Amino acid sequence: MKCPICQSNSKVKDVREKRRDSKTRKRVCEKGHSFLSYEVSEERLAELLDYEKAFFKMQELLEKYDQ
């Protein structure tokens, strides 16, 4: 994975298992920048996107009725 700061290659330094089939990886690039990357299963991603859709739909409805 490329570093979001300098675009150099990075290596995984630490992996943490999170709940619901997800992982957090701490990465360090060749120039010393550190950052996190997140990995989720396809099922969890679909669930999160459904929640996001519902949230934006609710926000639209609230804006419509607040006017």
PDB file of N, CA and C in Angstrom:
ATOM      1  N   MET A   1       0.844  -1.179   0.000  1.00  0.00           N
ATOM      2  CA  MET A   1       0.000   0.000   0.000  1.00  0.00           C
ATOM      3  C   MET A   1       0.888   1.240   0.000  1.00  0.00           C
ATOM      4  N   LYS A   2       0.468   2.248  -0.723  1.00  0.00           N
ATOM      5  CA  LYS A   2       1.221   3.499  -0.804  1.00  0.00           C
ATOM      6  C   LYS A   2       0.892   4.408   0.383  1.00  0.00           C
ATOM      7  N   CYS A   3       1.879   5.172   0.807  1.00  0.00           N
ATOM      8  CA  CYS A   3       1.704   6.145   1.884  1.00  0.00           C
ATOM      9  C   CYS A   3       0.846   7.305   1.369  1.00  0.00           C
ATOM     10  N   PRO A   4      -0.179   7.717   2.124  1.00  0.00           N
ATOM     11  CA  PRO A   4      -1.020   8.826   1.659  1.00  0.00           C
ATOM     12  C   PRO A   4      -0.300  10.172   1.704  1.00  0.00           C
ATOM     13  N   ILE A   5       0.826  10.252   2.397  1.00  0.00           N
ATOM     14  CA  ILE A   5       1.560  11.509   2.513  1.00  0.00           C
ATOM     15  C   ILE A   5       2.595  11.670   1.400  1.00  0.00           C
ATOM     16  N   CYS A   6       3.437  10.630   1.222  1.00  0.00           N
ATOM     17  CA  CYS A   6       4.540  10.776   0.264  1.00  0.00           C
ATOM     18  C   CYS A   6       4.492   9.785  -0.896  1.00  0.00           C
ATOM     19  N   GLN A   7       3.506   8.895  -0.923  1.00  0.00           N
ATOM     20  CA  GLN A   7       3.303   7.905  -1.993  1.00  0.00           C
ATOM     21  C   GLN A   7       4.405   6.843  -2.091  1.00  0.00           C
ATOM     22  N   SER A   8       5.236   6.683  -1.039  1.00  0.00           N
ATOM     23  CA  SER A   8       6.222   5.605  -1.060  1.00  0.00           C
ATOM     24  C   SER A   8       5.585   4.335  -0.505  1.00  0.00           C
ATOM     25  N   ASN A   9       6.240   3.200  -0.719  1.00  0.00           N
ATOM     26  CA  ASN A   9       5.700   1.920  -0.257  1.00  0.00           C
ATOM     27  C   ASN A   9       5.701   1.845   1.267  1.00  0.00           C
ATOM     28  N   SER A  10       4.761   1.078   1.812  1.00  0.00           N
ATOM     29  CA  SER A  10       4.680   0.932   3.269  1.00  0.00           C
ATOM     30  C   SER A  10       4.676  -0.538   3.656  1.00  0.00           C
ATOM     31  N   LYS A  11       4.983  -0.784   4.931  1.00  0.00           N
ATOM     32  CA  LYS A  11       4.976  -2.134   5.477  1.00  0.00           C
ATOM     33  C   LYS A  11       4.056  -2.162   6.686  1.00  0.00           C
ATOM     34  N   VAL A  12       3.452  -3.331   6.921  1.00  0.00           N
ATOM     35  CA  VAL A  12       2.576  -3.499   8.072  1.00  0.00           C
ATOM     36  C   VAL A  12       3.433  -3.688   9.313  1.00  0.00           C
ATOM     37  N   LYS A  13       3.156  -2.892  10.343  1.00  0.00           N
ATOM     38  CA  LYS A  13       3.896  -2.986  11.593  1.00  0.00           C
ATOM     39  C   LYS A  13       3.104  -3.743  12.647  1.00  0.00           C
ATOM     40  N   ASP A  14       1.760  -3.612  12.633  1.00  0.00           N
ATOM     41  CA  ASP A  14       0.915  -4.239  13.635  1.00  0.00           C
ATOM     42  C   ASP A  14      -0.471  -4.474  13.051  1.00  0.00           C
ATOM     43  N   VAL A  15      -1.103  -5.596  13.414  1.00  0.00           N
ATOM     44  CA  VAL A  15      -2.463  -5.907  12.972  1.00  0.00           C
ATOM     45  C   VAL A  15      -3.303  -6.165  14.213  1.00  0.00           C
ATOM     46  N   ARG A  16      -4.449  -5.518  14.282  1.00  0.00           N
ATOM     47  CA  ARG A  16      -5.377  -5.714  15.400  1.00  0.00           C
ATOM     48  C   ARG A  16      -6.713  -6.201  14.858  1.00  0.00           C
ATOM     49  N   GLU A  17      -7.197  -7.289  15.437  1.00  0.00           N
ATOM     50  CA  GLU A  17      -8.518  -7.801  15.078  1.00  0.00           C
ATOM     51  C   GLU A  17      -9.565  -6.976  15.807  1.00  0.00           C
ATOM     52  N   LYS A  18     -10.549  -6.509  15.074  1.00  0.00           N
ATOM     53  CA  LYS A  18     -11.659  -5.777  15.652  1.00  0.00           C
ATOM     54  C   LYS A  18     -12.900  -6.649  15.564  1.00  0.00           C
ATOM     55  N   ARG A  19     -13.975  -6.197  16.167  1.00  0.00           N
ATOM     56  CA  ARG A  19     -15.211  -6.973  16.099  1.00  0.00           C
ATOM     57  C   ARG A  19     -15.820  -6.909  14.715  1.00  0.00           C
ATOM     58  N   ARG A  20     -16.717  -7.845  14.456  1.00  0.00           N
ATOM     59  CA  ARG A  20     -17.463  -7.917  13.196  1.00  0.00           C
ATOM     60  C   ARG A  20     -16.573  -8.044  11.961  1.00  0.00           C
ATOM     61  N   ASP A  21     -15.659  -8.940  11.986  1.00  0.00           N
ATOM     62  CA  ASP A  21     -14.833  -9.253  10.812  1.00  0.00           C
ATOM     63  C   ASP A  21     -14.074  -8.060  10.259  1.00  0.00           C
ATOM     64  N   SER A  22     -13.446  -7.283  11.114  1.00  0.00           N
ATOM     65  CA  SER A  22     -12.661  -6.157  10.628  1.00  0.00           C
ATOM     66  C   SER A  22     -11.280  -6.171  11.273  1.00  0.00           C
ATOM     67  N   LYS A  23     -10.336  -5.539  10.603  1.00  0.00           N
ATOM     68  CA  LYS A  23      -8.959  -5.457  11.089  1.00  0.00           C
ATOM     69  C   LYS A  23      -8.448  -4.037  10.942  1.00  0.00           C
ATOM     70  N   THR A  24      -7.572  -3.650  11.834  1.00  0.00           N
ATOM     71  CA  THR A  24      -6.870  -2.377  11.736  1.00  0.00           C
ATOM     72  C   THR A  24      -5.399  -2.696  11.570  1.00  0.00           C
ATOM     73  N   ARG A  25      -4.770  -2.100  10.593  1.00  0.00           N
ATOM     74  CA  ARG A  25      -3.341  -2.335  10.362  1.00  0.00           C
ATOM     75  C   ARG A  25      -2.582  -1.024  10.542  1.00  0.00           C
ATOM     76  N   LYS A  26      -1.544  -1.073  11.358  1.00  0.00           N
ATOM     77  CA  LYS A  26      -0.663   0.084  11.501  1.00  0.00           C
ATOM     78  C   LYS A  26       0.449  -0.104  10.482  1.00  0.00           C
ATOM     79  N   ARG A  27       0.646   0.910   9.657  1.00  0.00           N
ATOM     80  CA  ARG A  27       1.640   0.833   8.588  1.00  0.00           C
ATOM     81  C   ARG A  27       2.665   1.938   8.733  1.00  0.00           C
ATOM     82  N   VAL A  28       3.880   1.667   8.256  1.00  0.00           N
ATOM     83  CA  VAL A  28       4.958   2.647   8.259  1.00  0.00           C
ATOM     84  C   VAL A  28       5.589   2.632   6.877  1.00  0.00           C
ATOM     85  N   CYS A  29       5.769   3.817   6.295  1.00  0.00           N
ATOM     86  CA  CYS A  29       6.355   3.889   4.948  1.00  0.00           C
ATOM     87  C   CYS A  29       7.876   3.933   5.044  1.00  0.00           C
ATOM     88  N   GLU A  30       8.510   3.875   3.893  1.00  0.00           N
ATOM     89  CA  GLU A  30       9.966   3.890   3.807  1.00  0.00           C
ATOM     90  C   GLU A  30      10.576   5.167   4.378  1.00  0.00           C
ATOM     91  N   LYS A  31       9.818   6.261   4.359  1.00  0.00           N
ATOM     92  CA  LYS A  31      10.320   7.543   4.855  1.00  0.00           C
ATOM     93  C   LYS A  31       9.960   7.805   6.311  1.00  0.00           C
ATOM     94  N   GLY A  32       9.252   6.851   6.954  1.00  0.00           N
ATOM     95  CA  GLY A  32       8.970   6.972   8.377  1.00  0.00           C
ATOM     96  C   GLY A  32       7.587   7.470   8.767  1.00  0.00           C
ATOM     97  N   HIS A  33       6.745   7.798   7.792  1.00  0.00           N
ATOM     98  CA  HIS A  33       5.384   8.214   8.119  1.00  0.00           C
ATOM     99  C   HIS A  33       4.589   6.994   8.584  1.00  0.00           C
ATOM    100  N   SER A  34       3.763   7.164   9.609  1.00  0.00           N
ATOM    101  CA  SER A  34       2.917   6.050  10.042  1.00  0.00           C
ATOM    102  C   SER A  34       1.446   6.424   9.849  1.00  0.00           C
ATOM    103  N   PHE A  35       0.639   5.420   9.528  1.00  0.00           N
ATOM    104  CA  PHE A  35      -0.788   5.628   9.312  1.00  0.00           C
ATOM    105  C   PHE A  35      -1.518   4.309   9.516  1.00  0.00           C
ATOM    106  N   LEU A  36      -2.834   4.383   9.630  1.00  0.00           N
ATOM    107  CA  LEU A  36      -3.661   3.203   9.825  1.00  0.00           C
ATOM    108  C   LEU A  36      -4.437   2.889   8.556  1.00  0.00           C
ATOM    109  N   SER A  37      -4.641   1.603   8.318  1.00  0.00           N
ATOM    110  CA  SER A  37      -5.551   1.176   7.258  1.00  0.00           C
ATOM    111  C   SER A  37      -6.577   0.246   7.898  1.00  0.00           C
ATOM    112  N   TYR A  38      -7.764   0.222   7.316  1.00  0.00           N
ATOM    113  CA  TYR A  38      -8.863  -0.552   7.874  1.00  0.00           C
ATOM    114  C   TYR A  38      -9.353  -1.560   6.853  1.00  0.00           C
ATOM    115  N   GLU A  39      -9.690  -2.750   7.318  1.00  0.00           N
ATOM    116  CA  GLU A  39     -10.193  -3.802   6.450  1.00  0.00           C
ATOM    117  C   GLU A  39     -11.495  -4.329   7.043  1.00  0.00           C
ATOM    118  N   VAL A  40     -12.531  -4.403   6.229  1.00  0.00           N
ATOM    119  CA  VAL A  40     -13.818  -4.952   6.674  1.00  0.00           C
ATOM    120  C   VAL A  40     -14.287  -5.996   5.666  1.00  0.00           C
ATOM    121  N   SER A  41     -15.112  -6.932   6.128  1.00  0.00           N
ATOM    122  CA  SER A  41     -15.640  -7.960   5.243  1.00  0.00           C
ATOM    123  C   SER A  41     -16.675  -7.339   4.294  1.00  0.00           C
ATOM    124  N   GLU A  42     -16.979  -8.050   3.220  1.00  0.00           N
ATOM    125  CA  GLU A  42     -17.961  -7.547   2.252  1.00  0.00           C
ATOM    126  C   GLU A  42     -19.339  -7.413   2.884  1.00  0.00           C
ATOM    127  N   GLU A  43     -19.691  -8.355   3.767  1.00  0.00           N
ATOM    128  CA  GLU A  43     -20.992  -8.296   4.447  1.00  0.00           C
ATOM    129  C   GLU A  43     -21.083  -7.052   5.322  1.00  0.00           C
ATOM    130  N   ARG A  44     -20.030  -6.772   6.067  1.00  0.00           N
ATOM    131  CA  ARG A  44     -20.016  -5.610   6.959  1.00  0.00           C
ATOM    132  C   ARG A  44     -20.053  -4.315   6.143  1.00  0.00           C
ATOM    133  N   LEU A  45     -19.337  -4.277   5.021  1.00  0.00           N
ATOM    134  CA  LEU A  45     -19.343  -3.100   4.166  1.00  0.00           C
ATOM    135  C   LEU A  45     -20.741  -2.836   3.625  1.00  0.00           C
ATOM    136  N   ALA A  46     -21.414  -3.891   3.187  1.00  0.00           N
ATOM    137  CA  ALA A  46     -22.787  -3.732   2.690  1.00  0.00           C
ATOM    138  C   ALA A  46     -23.691  -3.210   3.793  1.00  0.00           C
ATOM    139  N   GLU A  47     -23.519  -3.715   5.018  1.00  0.00           N
ATOM    140  CA  GLU A  47     -24.318  -3.255   6.155  1.00  0.00           C
ATOM    141  C   GLU A  47     -24.056  -1.775   6.448  1.00  0.00           C
ATOM    142  N   LEU A  48     -22.795  -1.384   6.421  1.00  0.00           N
ATOM    143  CA  LEU A  48     -22.447   0.021   6.671  1.00  0.00           C
ATOM    144  C   LEU A  48     -23.007   0.938   5.597  1.00  0.00           C
ATOM    145  N   LEU A  49     -22.967   0.507   4.343  1.00  0.00           N
ATOM    146  CA  LEU A  49     -23.504   1.319   3.252  1.00  0.00           C
ATOM    147  C   LEU A  49     -25.022   1.453   3.360  1.00  0.00           C
ATOM    148  N   ASP A  50     -25.698   0.392   3.816  1.00  0.00           N
ATOM    149  CA  ASP A  50     -27.148   0.476   4.033  1.00  0.00           C
ATOM    150  C   ASP A  50     -27.472   1.505   5.107  1.00  0.00           C
ATOM    151  N   TYR A  51     -26.685   1.513   6.204  1.00  0.00           N
ATOM    152  CA  TYR A  51     -26.886   2.496   7.263  1.00  0.00           C
ATOM    153  C   TYR A  51     -26.656   3.912   6.743  1.00  0.00           C
ATOM    154  N   GLU A  52     -25.611   4.062   5.905  1.00  0.00           N
ATOM    155  CA  GLU A  52     -25.302   5.374   5.346  1.00  0.00           C
ATOM    156  C   GLU A  52     -26.441   5.863   4.458  1.00  0.00           C
ATOM    157  N   LYS A  53     -26.981   4.971   3.621  1.00  0.00           N
ATOM    158  CA  LYS A  53     -28.110   5.332   2.764  1.00  0.00           C
ATOM    159  C   LYS A  53     -29.307   5.777   3.593  1.00  0.00           C
ATOM    160  N   ALA A  54     -29.603   5.015   4.639  1.00  0.00           N
ATOM    161  CA  ALA A  54     -30.739   5.344   5.502  1.00  0.00           C
ATOM    162  C   ALA A  54     -30.515   6.680   6.200  1.00  0.00           C
ATOM    163  N   PHE A  55     -29.283   6.934   6.641  1.00  0.00           N
ATOM    164  CA  PHE A  55     -28.955   8.186   7.315  1.00  0.00           C
ATOM    165  C   PHE A  55     -29.195   9.379   6.398  1.00  0.00           C
ATOM    166  N   PHE A  56     -28.702   9.303   5.155  1.00  0.00           N
ATOM    167  CA  PHE A  56     -28.862  10.416   4.227  1.00  0.00           C
ATOM    168  C   PHE A  56     -30.322  10.604   3.817  1.00  0.00           C
ATOM    169  N   LYS A  57     -31.053   9.505   3.703  1.00  0.00           N
ATOM    170  CA  LYS A  57     -32.474   9.610   3.378  1.00  0.00           C
ATOM    171  C   LYS A  57     -33.216  10.304   4.520  1.00  0.00           C
ATOM    172  N   MET A  58     -32.888   9.940   5.762  1.00  0.00           N
ATOM    173  CA  MET A  58     -33.506  10.568   6.933  1.00  0.00           C
ATOM    174  C   MET A  58     -33.150  12.055   6.983  1.00  0.00           C
ATOM    175  N   GLN A  59     -31.920  12.373   6.665  1.00  0.00           N
ATOM    176  CA  GLN A  59     -31.473  13.775   6.658  1.00  0.00           C
ATOM    177  C   GLN A  59     -32.247  14.573   5.606  1.00  0.00           C
ATOM    178  N   GLU A  60     -32.442  13.988   4.429  1.00  0.00           N
ATOM    179  CA  GLU A  60     -33.226  14.634   3.366  1.00  0.00           C
ATOM    180  C   GLU A  60     -34.649  14.924   3.832  1.00  0.00           C
ATOM    181  N   LEU A  61     -35.272  13.925   4.456  1.00  0.00           N
ATOM    182  CA  LEU A  61     -36.642  14.085   4.930  1.00  0.00           C
ATOM    183  C   LEU A  61     -36.738  15.157   6.013  1.00  0.00           C
ATOM    184  N   LEU A  62     -35.782  15.191   6.918  1.00  0.00           N
ATOM    185  CA  LEU A  62     -35.790  16.199   7.971  1.00  0.00           C
ATOM    186  C   LEU A  62     -35.637  17.603   7.387  1.00  0.00           C
ATOM    187  N   GLU A  63     -34.759  17.761   6.404  1.00  0.00           N
ATOM    188  CA  GLU A  63     -34.577  19.071   5.772  1.00  0.00           C
ATOM    189  C   GLU A  63     -35.858  19.492   5.053  1.00  0.00           C
ATOM    190  N   LYS A  64     -36.529  18.527   4.419  1.00  0.00           N
ATOM    191  CA  LYS A  64     -37.765  18.826   3.702  1.00  0.00           C
ATOM    192  C   LYS A  64     -38.858  19.305   4.667  1.00  0.00           C
ATOM    193  N   TYR A  65     -38.991  18.643   5.810  1.00  0.00           N
ATOM    194  CA  TYR A  65     -40.048  18.994   6.754  1.00  0.00           C
ATOM    195  C   TYR A  65     -39.683  20.189   7.633  1.00  0.00           C
ATOM    196  N   ASP A  66     -38.411  20.542   7.724  1.00  0.00           N
ATOM    197  CA  ASP A  66     -38.002  21.710   8.515  1.00  0.00           C
ATOM    198  C   ASP A  66     -38.286  23.022   7.767  1.00  0.00           C
ATOM    199  N   GLN A  67     -38.471  22.967   6.484  1.00  0.00           N
ATOM    200  CA  GLN A  67     -38.655  24.181   5.703  1.00  0.00           C
ATOM    201  C   GLN A  67     -40.056  24.713   5.787  1.00  0.00           C
TER     202      GLN A  67
END
